Short mmCIF file of C-alpha atoms in Angstrom, two decimals:
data_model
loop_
_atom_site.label_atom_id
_atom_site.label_comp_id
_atom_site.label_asym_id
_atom_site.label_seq_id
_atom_site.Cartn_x
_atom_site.Cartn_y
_atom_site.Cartn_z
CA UNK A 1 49.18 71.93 160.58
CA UNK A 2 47.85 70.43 157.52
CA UNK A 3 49.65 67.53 156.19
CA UNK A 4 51.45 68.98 152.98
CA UNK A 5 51.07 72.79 152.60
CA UNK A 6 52.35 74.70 150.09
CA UNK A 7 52.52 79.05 149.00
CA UNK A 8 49.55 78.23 145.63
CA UNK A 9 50.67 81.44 143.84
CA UNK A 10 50.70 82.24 141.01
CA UNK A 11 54.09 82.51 140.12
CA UNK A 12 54.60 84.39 137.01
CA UNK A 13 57.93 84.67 135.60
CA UNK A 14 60.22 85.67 132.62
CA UNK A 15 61.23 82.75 130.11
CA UNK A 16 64.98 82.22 131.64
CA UNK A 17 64.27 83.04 135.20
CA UNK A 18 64.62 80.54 138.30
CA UNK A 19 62.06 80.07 139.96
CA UNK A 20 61.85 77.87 144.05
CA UNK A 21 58.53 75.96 145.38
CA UNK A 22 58.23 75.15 148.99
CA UNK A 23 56.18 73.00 150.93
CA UNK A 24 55.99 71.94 154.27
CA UNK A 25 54.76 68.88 156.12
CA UNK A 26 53.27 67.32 159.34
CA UNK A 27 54.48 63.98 160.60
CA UNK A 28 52.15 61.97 158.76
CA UNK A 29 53.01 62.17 155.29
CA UNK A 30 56.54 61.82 156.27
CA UNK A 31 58.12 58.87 154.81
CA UNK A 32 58.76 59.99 151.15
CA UNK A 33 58.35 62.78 148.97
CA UNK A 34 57.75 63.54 145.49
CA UNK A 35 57.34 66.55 143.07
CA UNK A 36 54.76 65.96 140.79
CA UNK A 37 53.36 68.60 137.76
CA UNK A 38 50.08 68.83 136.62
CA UNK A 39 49.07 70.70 133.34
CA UNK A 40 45.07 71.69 133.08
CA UNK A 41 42.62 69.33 133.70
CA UNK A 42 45.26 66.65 133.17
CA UNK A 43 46.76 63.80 134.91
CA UNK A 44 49.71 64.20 137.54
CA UNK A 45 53.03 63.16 136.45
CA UNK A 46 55.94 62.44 138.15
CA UNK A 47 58.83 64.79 138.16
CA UNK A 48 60.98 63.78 140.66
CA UNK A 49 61.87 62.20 143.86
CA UNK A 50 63.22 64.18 146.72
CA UNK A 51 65.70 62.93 148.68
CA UNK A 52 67.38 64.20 151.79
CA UNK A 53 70.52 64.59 150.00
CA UNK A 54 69.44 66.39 147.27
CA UNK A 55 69.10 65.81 143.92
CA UNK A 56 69.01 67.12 140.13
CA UNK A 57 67.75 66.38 136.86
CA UNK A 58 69.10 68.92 134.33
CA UNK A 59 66.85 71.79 135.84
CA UNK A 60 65.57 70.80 138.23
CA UNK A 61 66.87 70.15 141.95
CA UNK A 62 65.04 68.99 144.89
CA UNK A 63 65.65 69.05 148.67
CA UNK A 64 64.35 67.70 151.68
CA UNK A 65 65.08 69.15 154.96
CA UNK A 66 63.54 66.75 157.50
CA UNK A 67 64.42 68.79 160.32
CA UNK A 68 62.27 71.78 159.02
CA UNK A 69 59.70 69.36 157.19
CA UNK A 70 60.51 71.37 154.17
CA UNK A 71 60.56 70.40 150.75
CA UNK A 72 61.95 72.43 148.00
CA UNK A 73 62.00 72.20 143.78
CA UNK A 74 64.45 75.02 142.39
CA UNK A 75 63.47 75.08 138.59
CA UNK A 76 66.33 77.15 136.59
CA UNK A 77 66.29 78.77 133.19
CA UNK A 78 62.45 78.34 133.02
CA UNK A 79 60.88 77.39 129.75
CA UNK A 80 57.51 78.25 128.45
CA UNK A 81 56.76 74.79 128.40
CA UNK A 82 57.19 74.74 132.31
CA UNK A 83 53.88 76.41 132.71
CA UNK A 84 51.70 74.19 134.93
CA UNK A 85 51.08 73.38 138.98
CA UNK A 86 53.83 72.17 140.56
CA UNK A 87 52.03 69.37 143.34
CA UNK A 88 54.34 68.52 146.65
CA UNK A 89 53.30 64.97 147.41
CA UNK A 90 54.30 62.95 150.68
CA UNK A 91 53.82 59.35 150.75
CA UNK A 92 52.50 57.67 153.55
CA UNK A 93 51.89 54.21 155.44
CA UNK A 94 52.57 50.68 154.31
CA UNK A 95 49.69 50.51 151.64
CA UNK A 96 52.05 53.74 150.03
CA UNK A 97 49.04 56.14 149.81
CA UNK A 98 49.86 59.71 148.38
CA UNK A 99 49.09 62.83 150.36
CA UNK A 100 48.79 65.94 148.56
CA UNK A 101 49.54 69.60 148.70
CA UNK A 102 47.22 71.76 146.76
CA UNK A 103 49.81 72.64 144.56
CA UNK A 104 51.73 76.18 143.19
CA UNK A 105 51.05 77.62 139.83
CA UNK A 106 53.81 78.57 137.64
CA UNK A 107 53.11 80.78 134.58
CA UNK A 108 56.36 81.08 132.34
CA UNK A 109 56.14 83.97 130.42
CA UNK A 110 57.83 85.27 126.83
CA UNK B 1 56.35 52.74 127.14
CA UNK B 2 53.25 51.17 129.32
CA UNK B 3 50.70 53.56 130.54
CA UNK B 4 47.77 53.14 132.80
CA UNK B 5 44.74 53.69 130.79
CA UNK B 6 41.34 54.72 132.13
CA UNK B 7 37.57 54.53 130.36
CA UNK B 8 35.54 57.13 129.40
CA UNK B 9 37.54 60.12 129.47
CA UNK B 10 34.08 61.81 130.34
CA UNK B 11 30.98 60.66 132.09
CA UNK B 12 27.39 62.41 132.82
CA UNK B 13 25.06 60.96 135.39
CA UNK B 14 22.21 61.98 136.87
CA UNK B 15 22.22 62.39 140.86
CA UNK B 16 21.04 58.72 142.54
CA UNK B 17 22.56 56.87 139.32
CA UNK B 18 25.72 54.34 139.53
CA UNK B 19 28.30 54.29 137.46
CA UNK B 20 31.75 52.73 136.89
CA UNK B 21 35.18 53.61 136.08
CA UNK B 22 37.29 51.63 134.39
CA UNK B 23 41.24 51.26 134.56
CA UNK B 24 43.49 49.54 132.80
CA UNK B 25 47.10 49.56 135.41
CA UNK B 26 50.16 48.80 134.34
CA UNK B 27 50.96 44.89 134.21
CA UNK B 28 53.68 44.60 136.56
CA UNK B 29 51.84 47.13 138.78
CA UNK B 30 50.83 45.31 142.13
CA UNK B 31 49.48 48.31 144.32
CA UNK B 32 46.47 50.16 142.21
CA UNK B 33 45.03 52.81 144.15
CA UNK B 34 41.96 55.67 143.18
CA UNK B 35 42.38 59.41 143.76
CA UNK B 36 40.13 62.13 143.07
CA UNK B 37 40.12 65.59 142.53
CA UNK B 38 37.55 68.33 142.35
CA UNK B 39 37.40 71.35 140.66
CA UNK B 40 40.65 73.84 141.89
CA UNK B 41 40.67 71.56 144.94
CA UNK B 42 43.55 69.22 145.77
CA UNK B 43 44.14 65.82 145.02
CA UNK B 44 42.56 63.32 147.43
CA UNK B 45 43.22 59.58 147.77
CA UNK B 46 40.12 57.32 147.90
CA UNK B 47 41.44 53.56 148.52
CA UNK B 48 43.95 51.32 147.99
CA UNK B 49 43.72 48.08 146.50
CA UNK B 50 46.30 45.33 147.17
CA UNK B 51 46.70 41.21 146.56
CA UNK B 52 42.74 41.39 145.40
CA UNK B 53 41.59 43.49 148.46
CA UNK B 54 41.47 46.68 150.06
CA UNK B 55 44.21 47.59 152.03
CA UNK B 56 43.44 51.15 153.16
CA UNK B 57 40.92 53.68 152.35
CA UNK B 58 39.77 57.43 153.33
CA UNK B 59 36.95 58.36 154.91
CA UNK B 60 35.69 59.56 151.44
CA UNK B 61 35.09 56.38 150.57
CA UNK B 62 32.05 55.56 152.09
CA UNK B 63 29.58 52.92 151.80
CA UNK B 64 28.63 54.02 148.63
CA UNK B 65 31.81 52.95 147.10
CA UNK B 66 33.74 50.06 146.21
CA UNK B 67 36.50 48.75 143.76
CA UNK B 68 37.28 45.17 142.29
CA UNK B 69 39.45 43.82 139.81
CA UNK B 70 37.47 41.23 138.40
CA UNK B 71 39.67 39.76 135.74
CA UNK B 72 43.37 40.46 137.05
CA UNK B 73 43.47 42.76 134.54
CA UNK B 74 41.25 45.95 135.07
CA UNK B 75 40.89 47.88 138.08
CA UNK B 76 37.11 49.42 138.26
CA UNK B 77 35.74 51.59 140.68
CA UNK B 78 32.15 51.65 141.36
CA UNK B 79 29.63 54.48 142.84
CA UNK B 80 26.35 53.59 143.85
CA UNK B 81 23.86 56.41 144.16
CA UNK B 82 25.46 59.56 142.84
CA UNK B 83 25.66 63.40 144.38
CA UNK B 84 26.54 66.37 143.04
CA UNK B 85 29.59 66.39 145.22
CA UNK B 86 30.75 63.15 143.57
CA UNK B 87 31.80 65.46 140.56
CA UNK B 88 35.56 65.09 140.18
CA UNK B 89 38.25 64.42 138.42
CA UNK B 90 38.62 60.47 139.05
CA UNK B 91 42.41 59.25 139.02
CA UNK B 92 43.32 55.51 138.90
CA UNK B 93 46.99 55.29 139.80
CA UNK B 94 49.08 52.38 139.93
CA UNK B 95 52.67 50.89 141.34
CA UNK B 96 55.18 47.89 141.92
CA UNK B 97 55.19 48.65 146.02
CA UNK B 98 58.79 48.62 145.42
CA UNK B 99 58.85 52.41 145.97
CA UNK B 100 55.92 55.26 146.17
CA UNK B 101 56.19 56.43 143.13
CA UNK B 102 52.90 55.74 141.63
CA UNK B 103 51.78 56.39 137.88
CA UNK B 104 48.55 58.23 136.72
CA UNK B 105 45.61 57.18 134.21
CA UNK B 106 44.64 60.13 132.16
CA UNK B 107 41.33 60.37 134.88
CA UNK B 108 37.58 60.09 134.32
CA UNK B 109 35.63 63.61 134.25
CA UNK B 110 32.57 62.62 136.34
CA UNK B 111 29.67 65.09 135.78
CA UNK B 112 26.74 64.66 138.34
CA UNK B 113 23.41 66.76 137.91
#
């Protein structure tokens, strides 16, 4: 399996619609995970942590199942502004090196 | 609020040339690591560079390679002899160690031909 998979679309959805991203992962990116989003030929940026318990900003909610390996980002009443790739990202080791999925496009649409 | 900063935004080489990337991290940053990505391809990390030495890196990062930080304050990354396949998006990314999260330089287009 590779280490962080995920479905690369593209999504395209209605301005207002929810949208999920899932990604999967092999033992060794397994310590912590992250959602980050990358606009064109820009930087990554950090959206959010995912923790095992779940967790939301506004949005956006996050979940880890580590008995699955299976990471998920639920975005809700989608904005046109959400438009980018959405990049699952495990972190790994002691040095903290980033492993990276290849990321799922999202197109939000008027 | 501080941001990691990265110089030039764009650089063309010609194949068998060296060249160097600069970063700027952020100052209470103590893990500094370099990613790259090419073209539609995902992101891939290079090395990490901790308490003035390498700590880890791929097996990208070969030979003709290497990173310092010279000054405590920038964070370069050096290649020797240029390929084609060195064209990427270069990423200098930096963190406290505290947690994973890491934060991104704006990147270094690296054209090769």
């Amino acid at each position: 399996r590779k280490e962080v998979e995920q479905d690369p679309g593209p999504f395209n959805v209605p301005e207002g619609a929810t949208v999920a991203f899932n990604c999967t992962y092999s033992n060794s990116a397994s310590q912590s995970f992250f959602w980050y989003r990358q606009d064109c030929r820009k930087e990554p940026k950090l959206l959010m942590s995912v923790y095992s318990s779940g967790n939301e900003d506004g949005r956006f909610t996050a979940q880890l199942n580590r008995a699955s390996q299976y990471i998920s980002l639920l975005i809700r009443d989608s904005k046109l502004s959400d438009s980018a790739t959405y990049l699952c990202v495990g972190g790994a080791g002691n040095n903290r090196k980033l492993i990276w999925g290849l990321g799922t496009s999202l197109a939000v649409n008027p | 609020e501080p941001e990691v900063t990265q110089t030039p935004s764009h650089q063309v080489t010609q194949m068998g040339q060296e060249v160097i990337l600069r970063c700027v991290p952020i100052s209470n940053h103590l893990y500094f690591y370099w990613y790259r990505q090419i073209l539609g391809q995902k992101v891939e990390f290079l090395v990490s560079f901790y308490n003035n030495e390498i700590s880890e890196k791929s097996e990208i990062f070969d030979d003709q390679f290497s990173v310092e930080r010279p000054d405590g304050s920038n964070f370069t990354l050096k290649i020797r002899s240029t390929k084609l396949e060195d064209s990427a998006m270069y990423f200098c990314a930096g963190g406290t160690g505290e947690t994973y999260e890491q934060y991104f330089g704006p990147g270094t287009r690296l054209t090769v031909t």
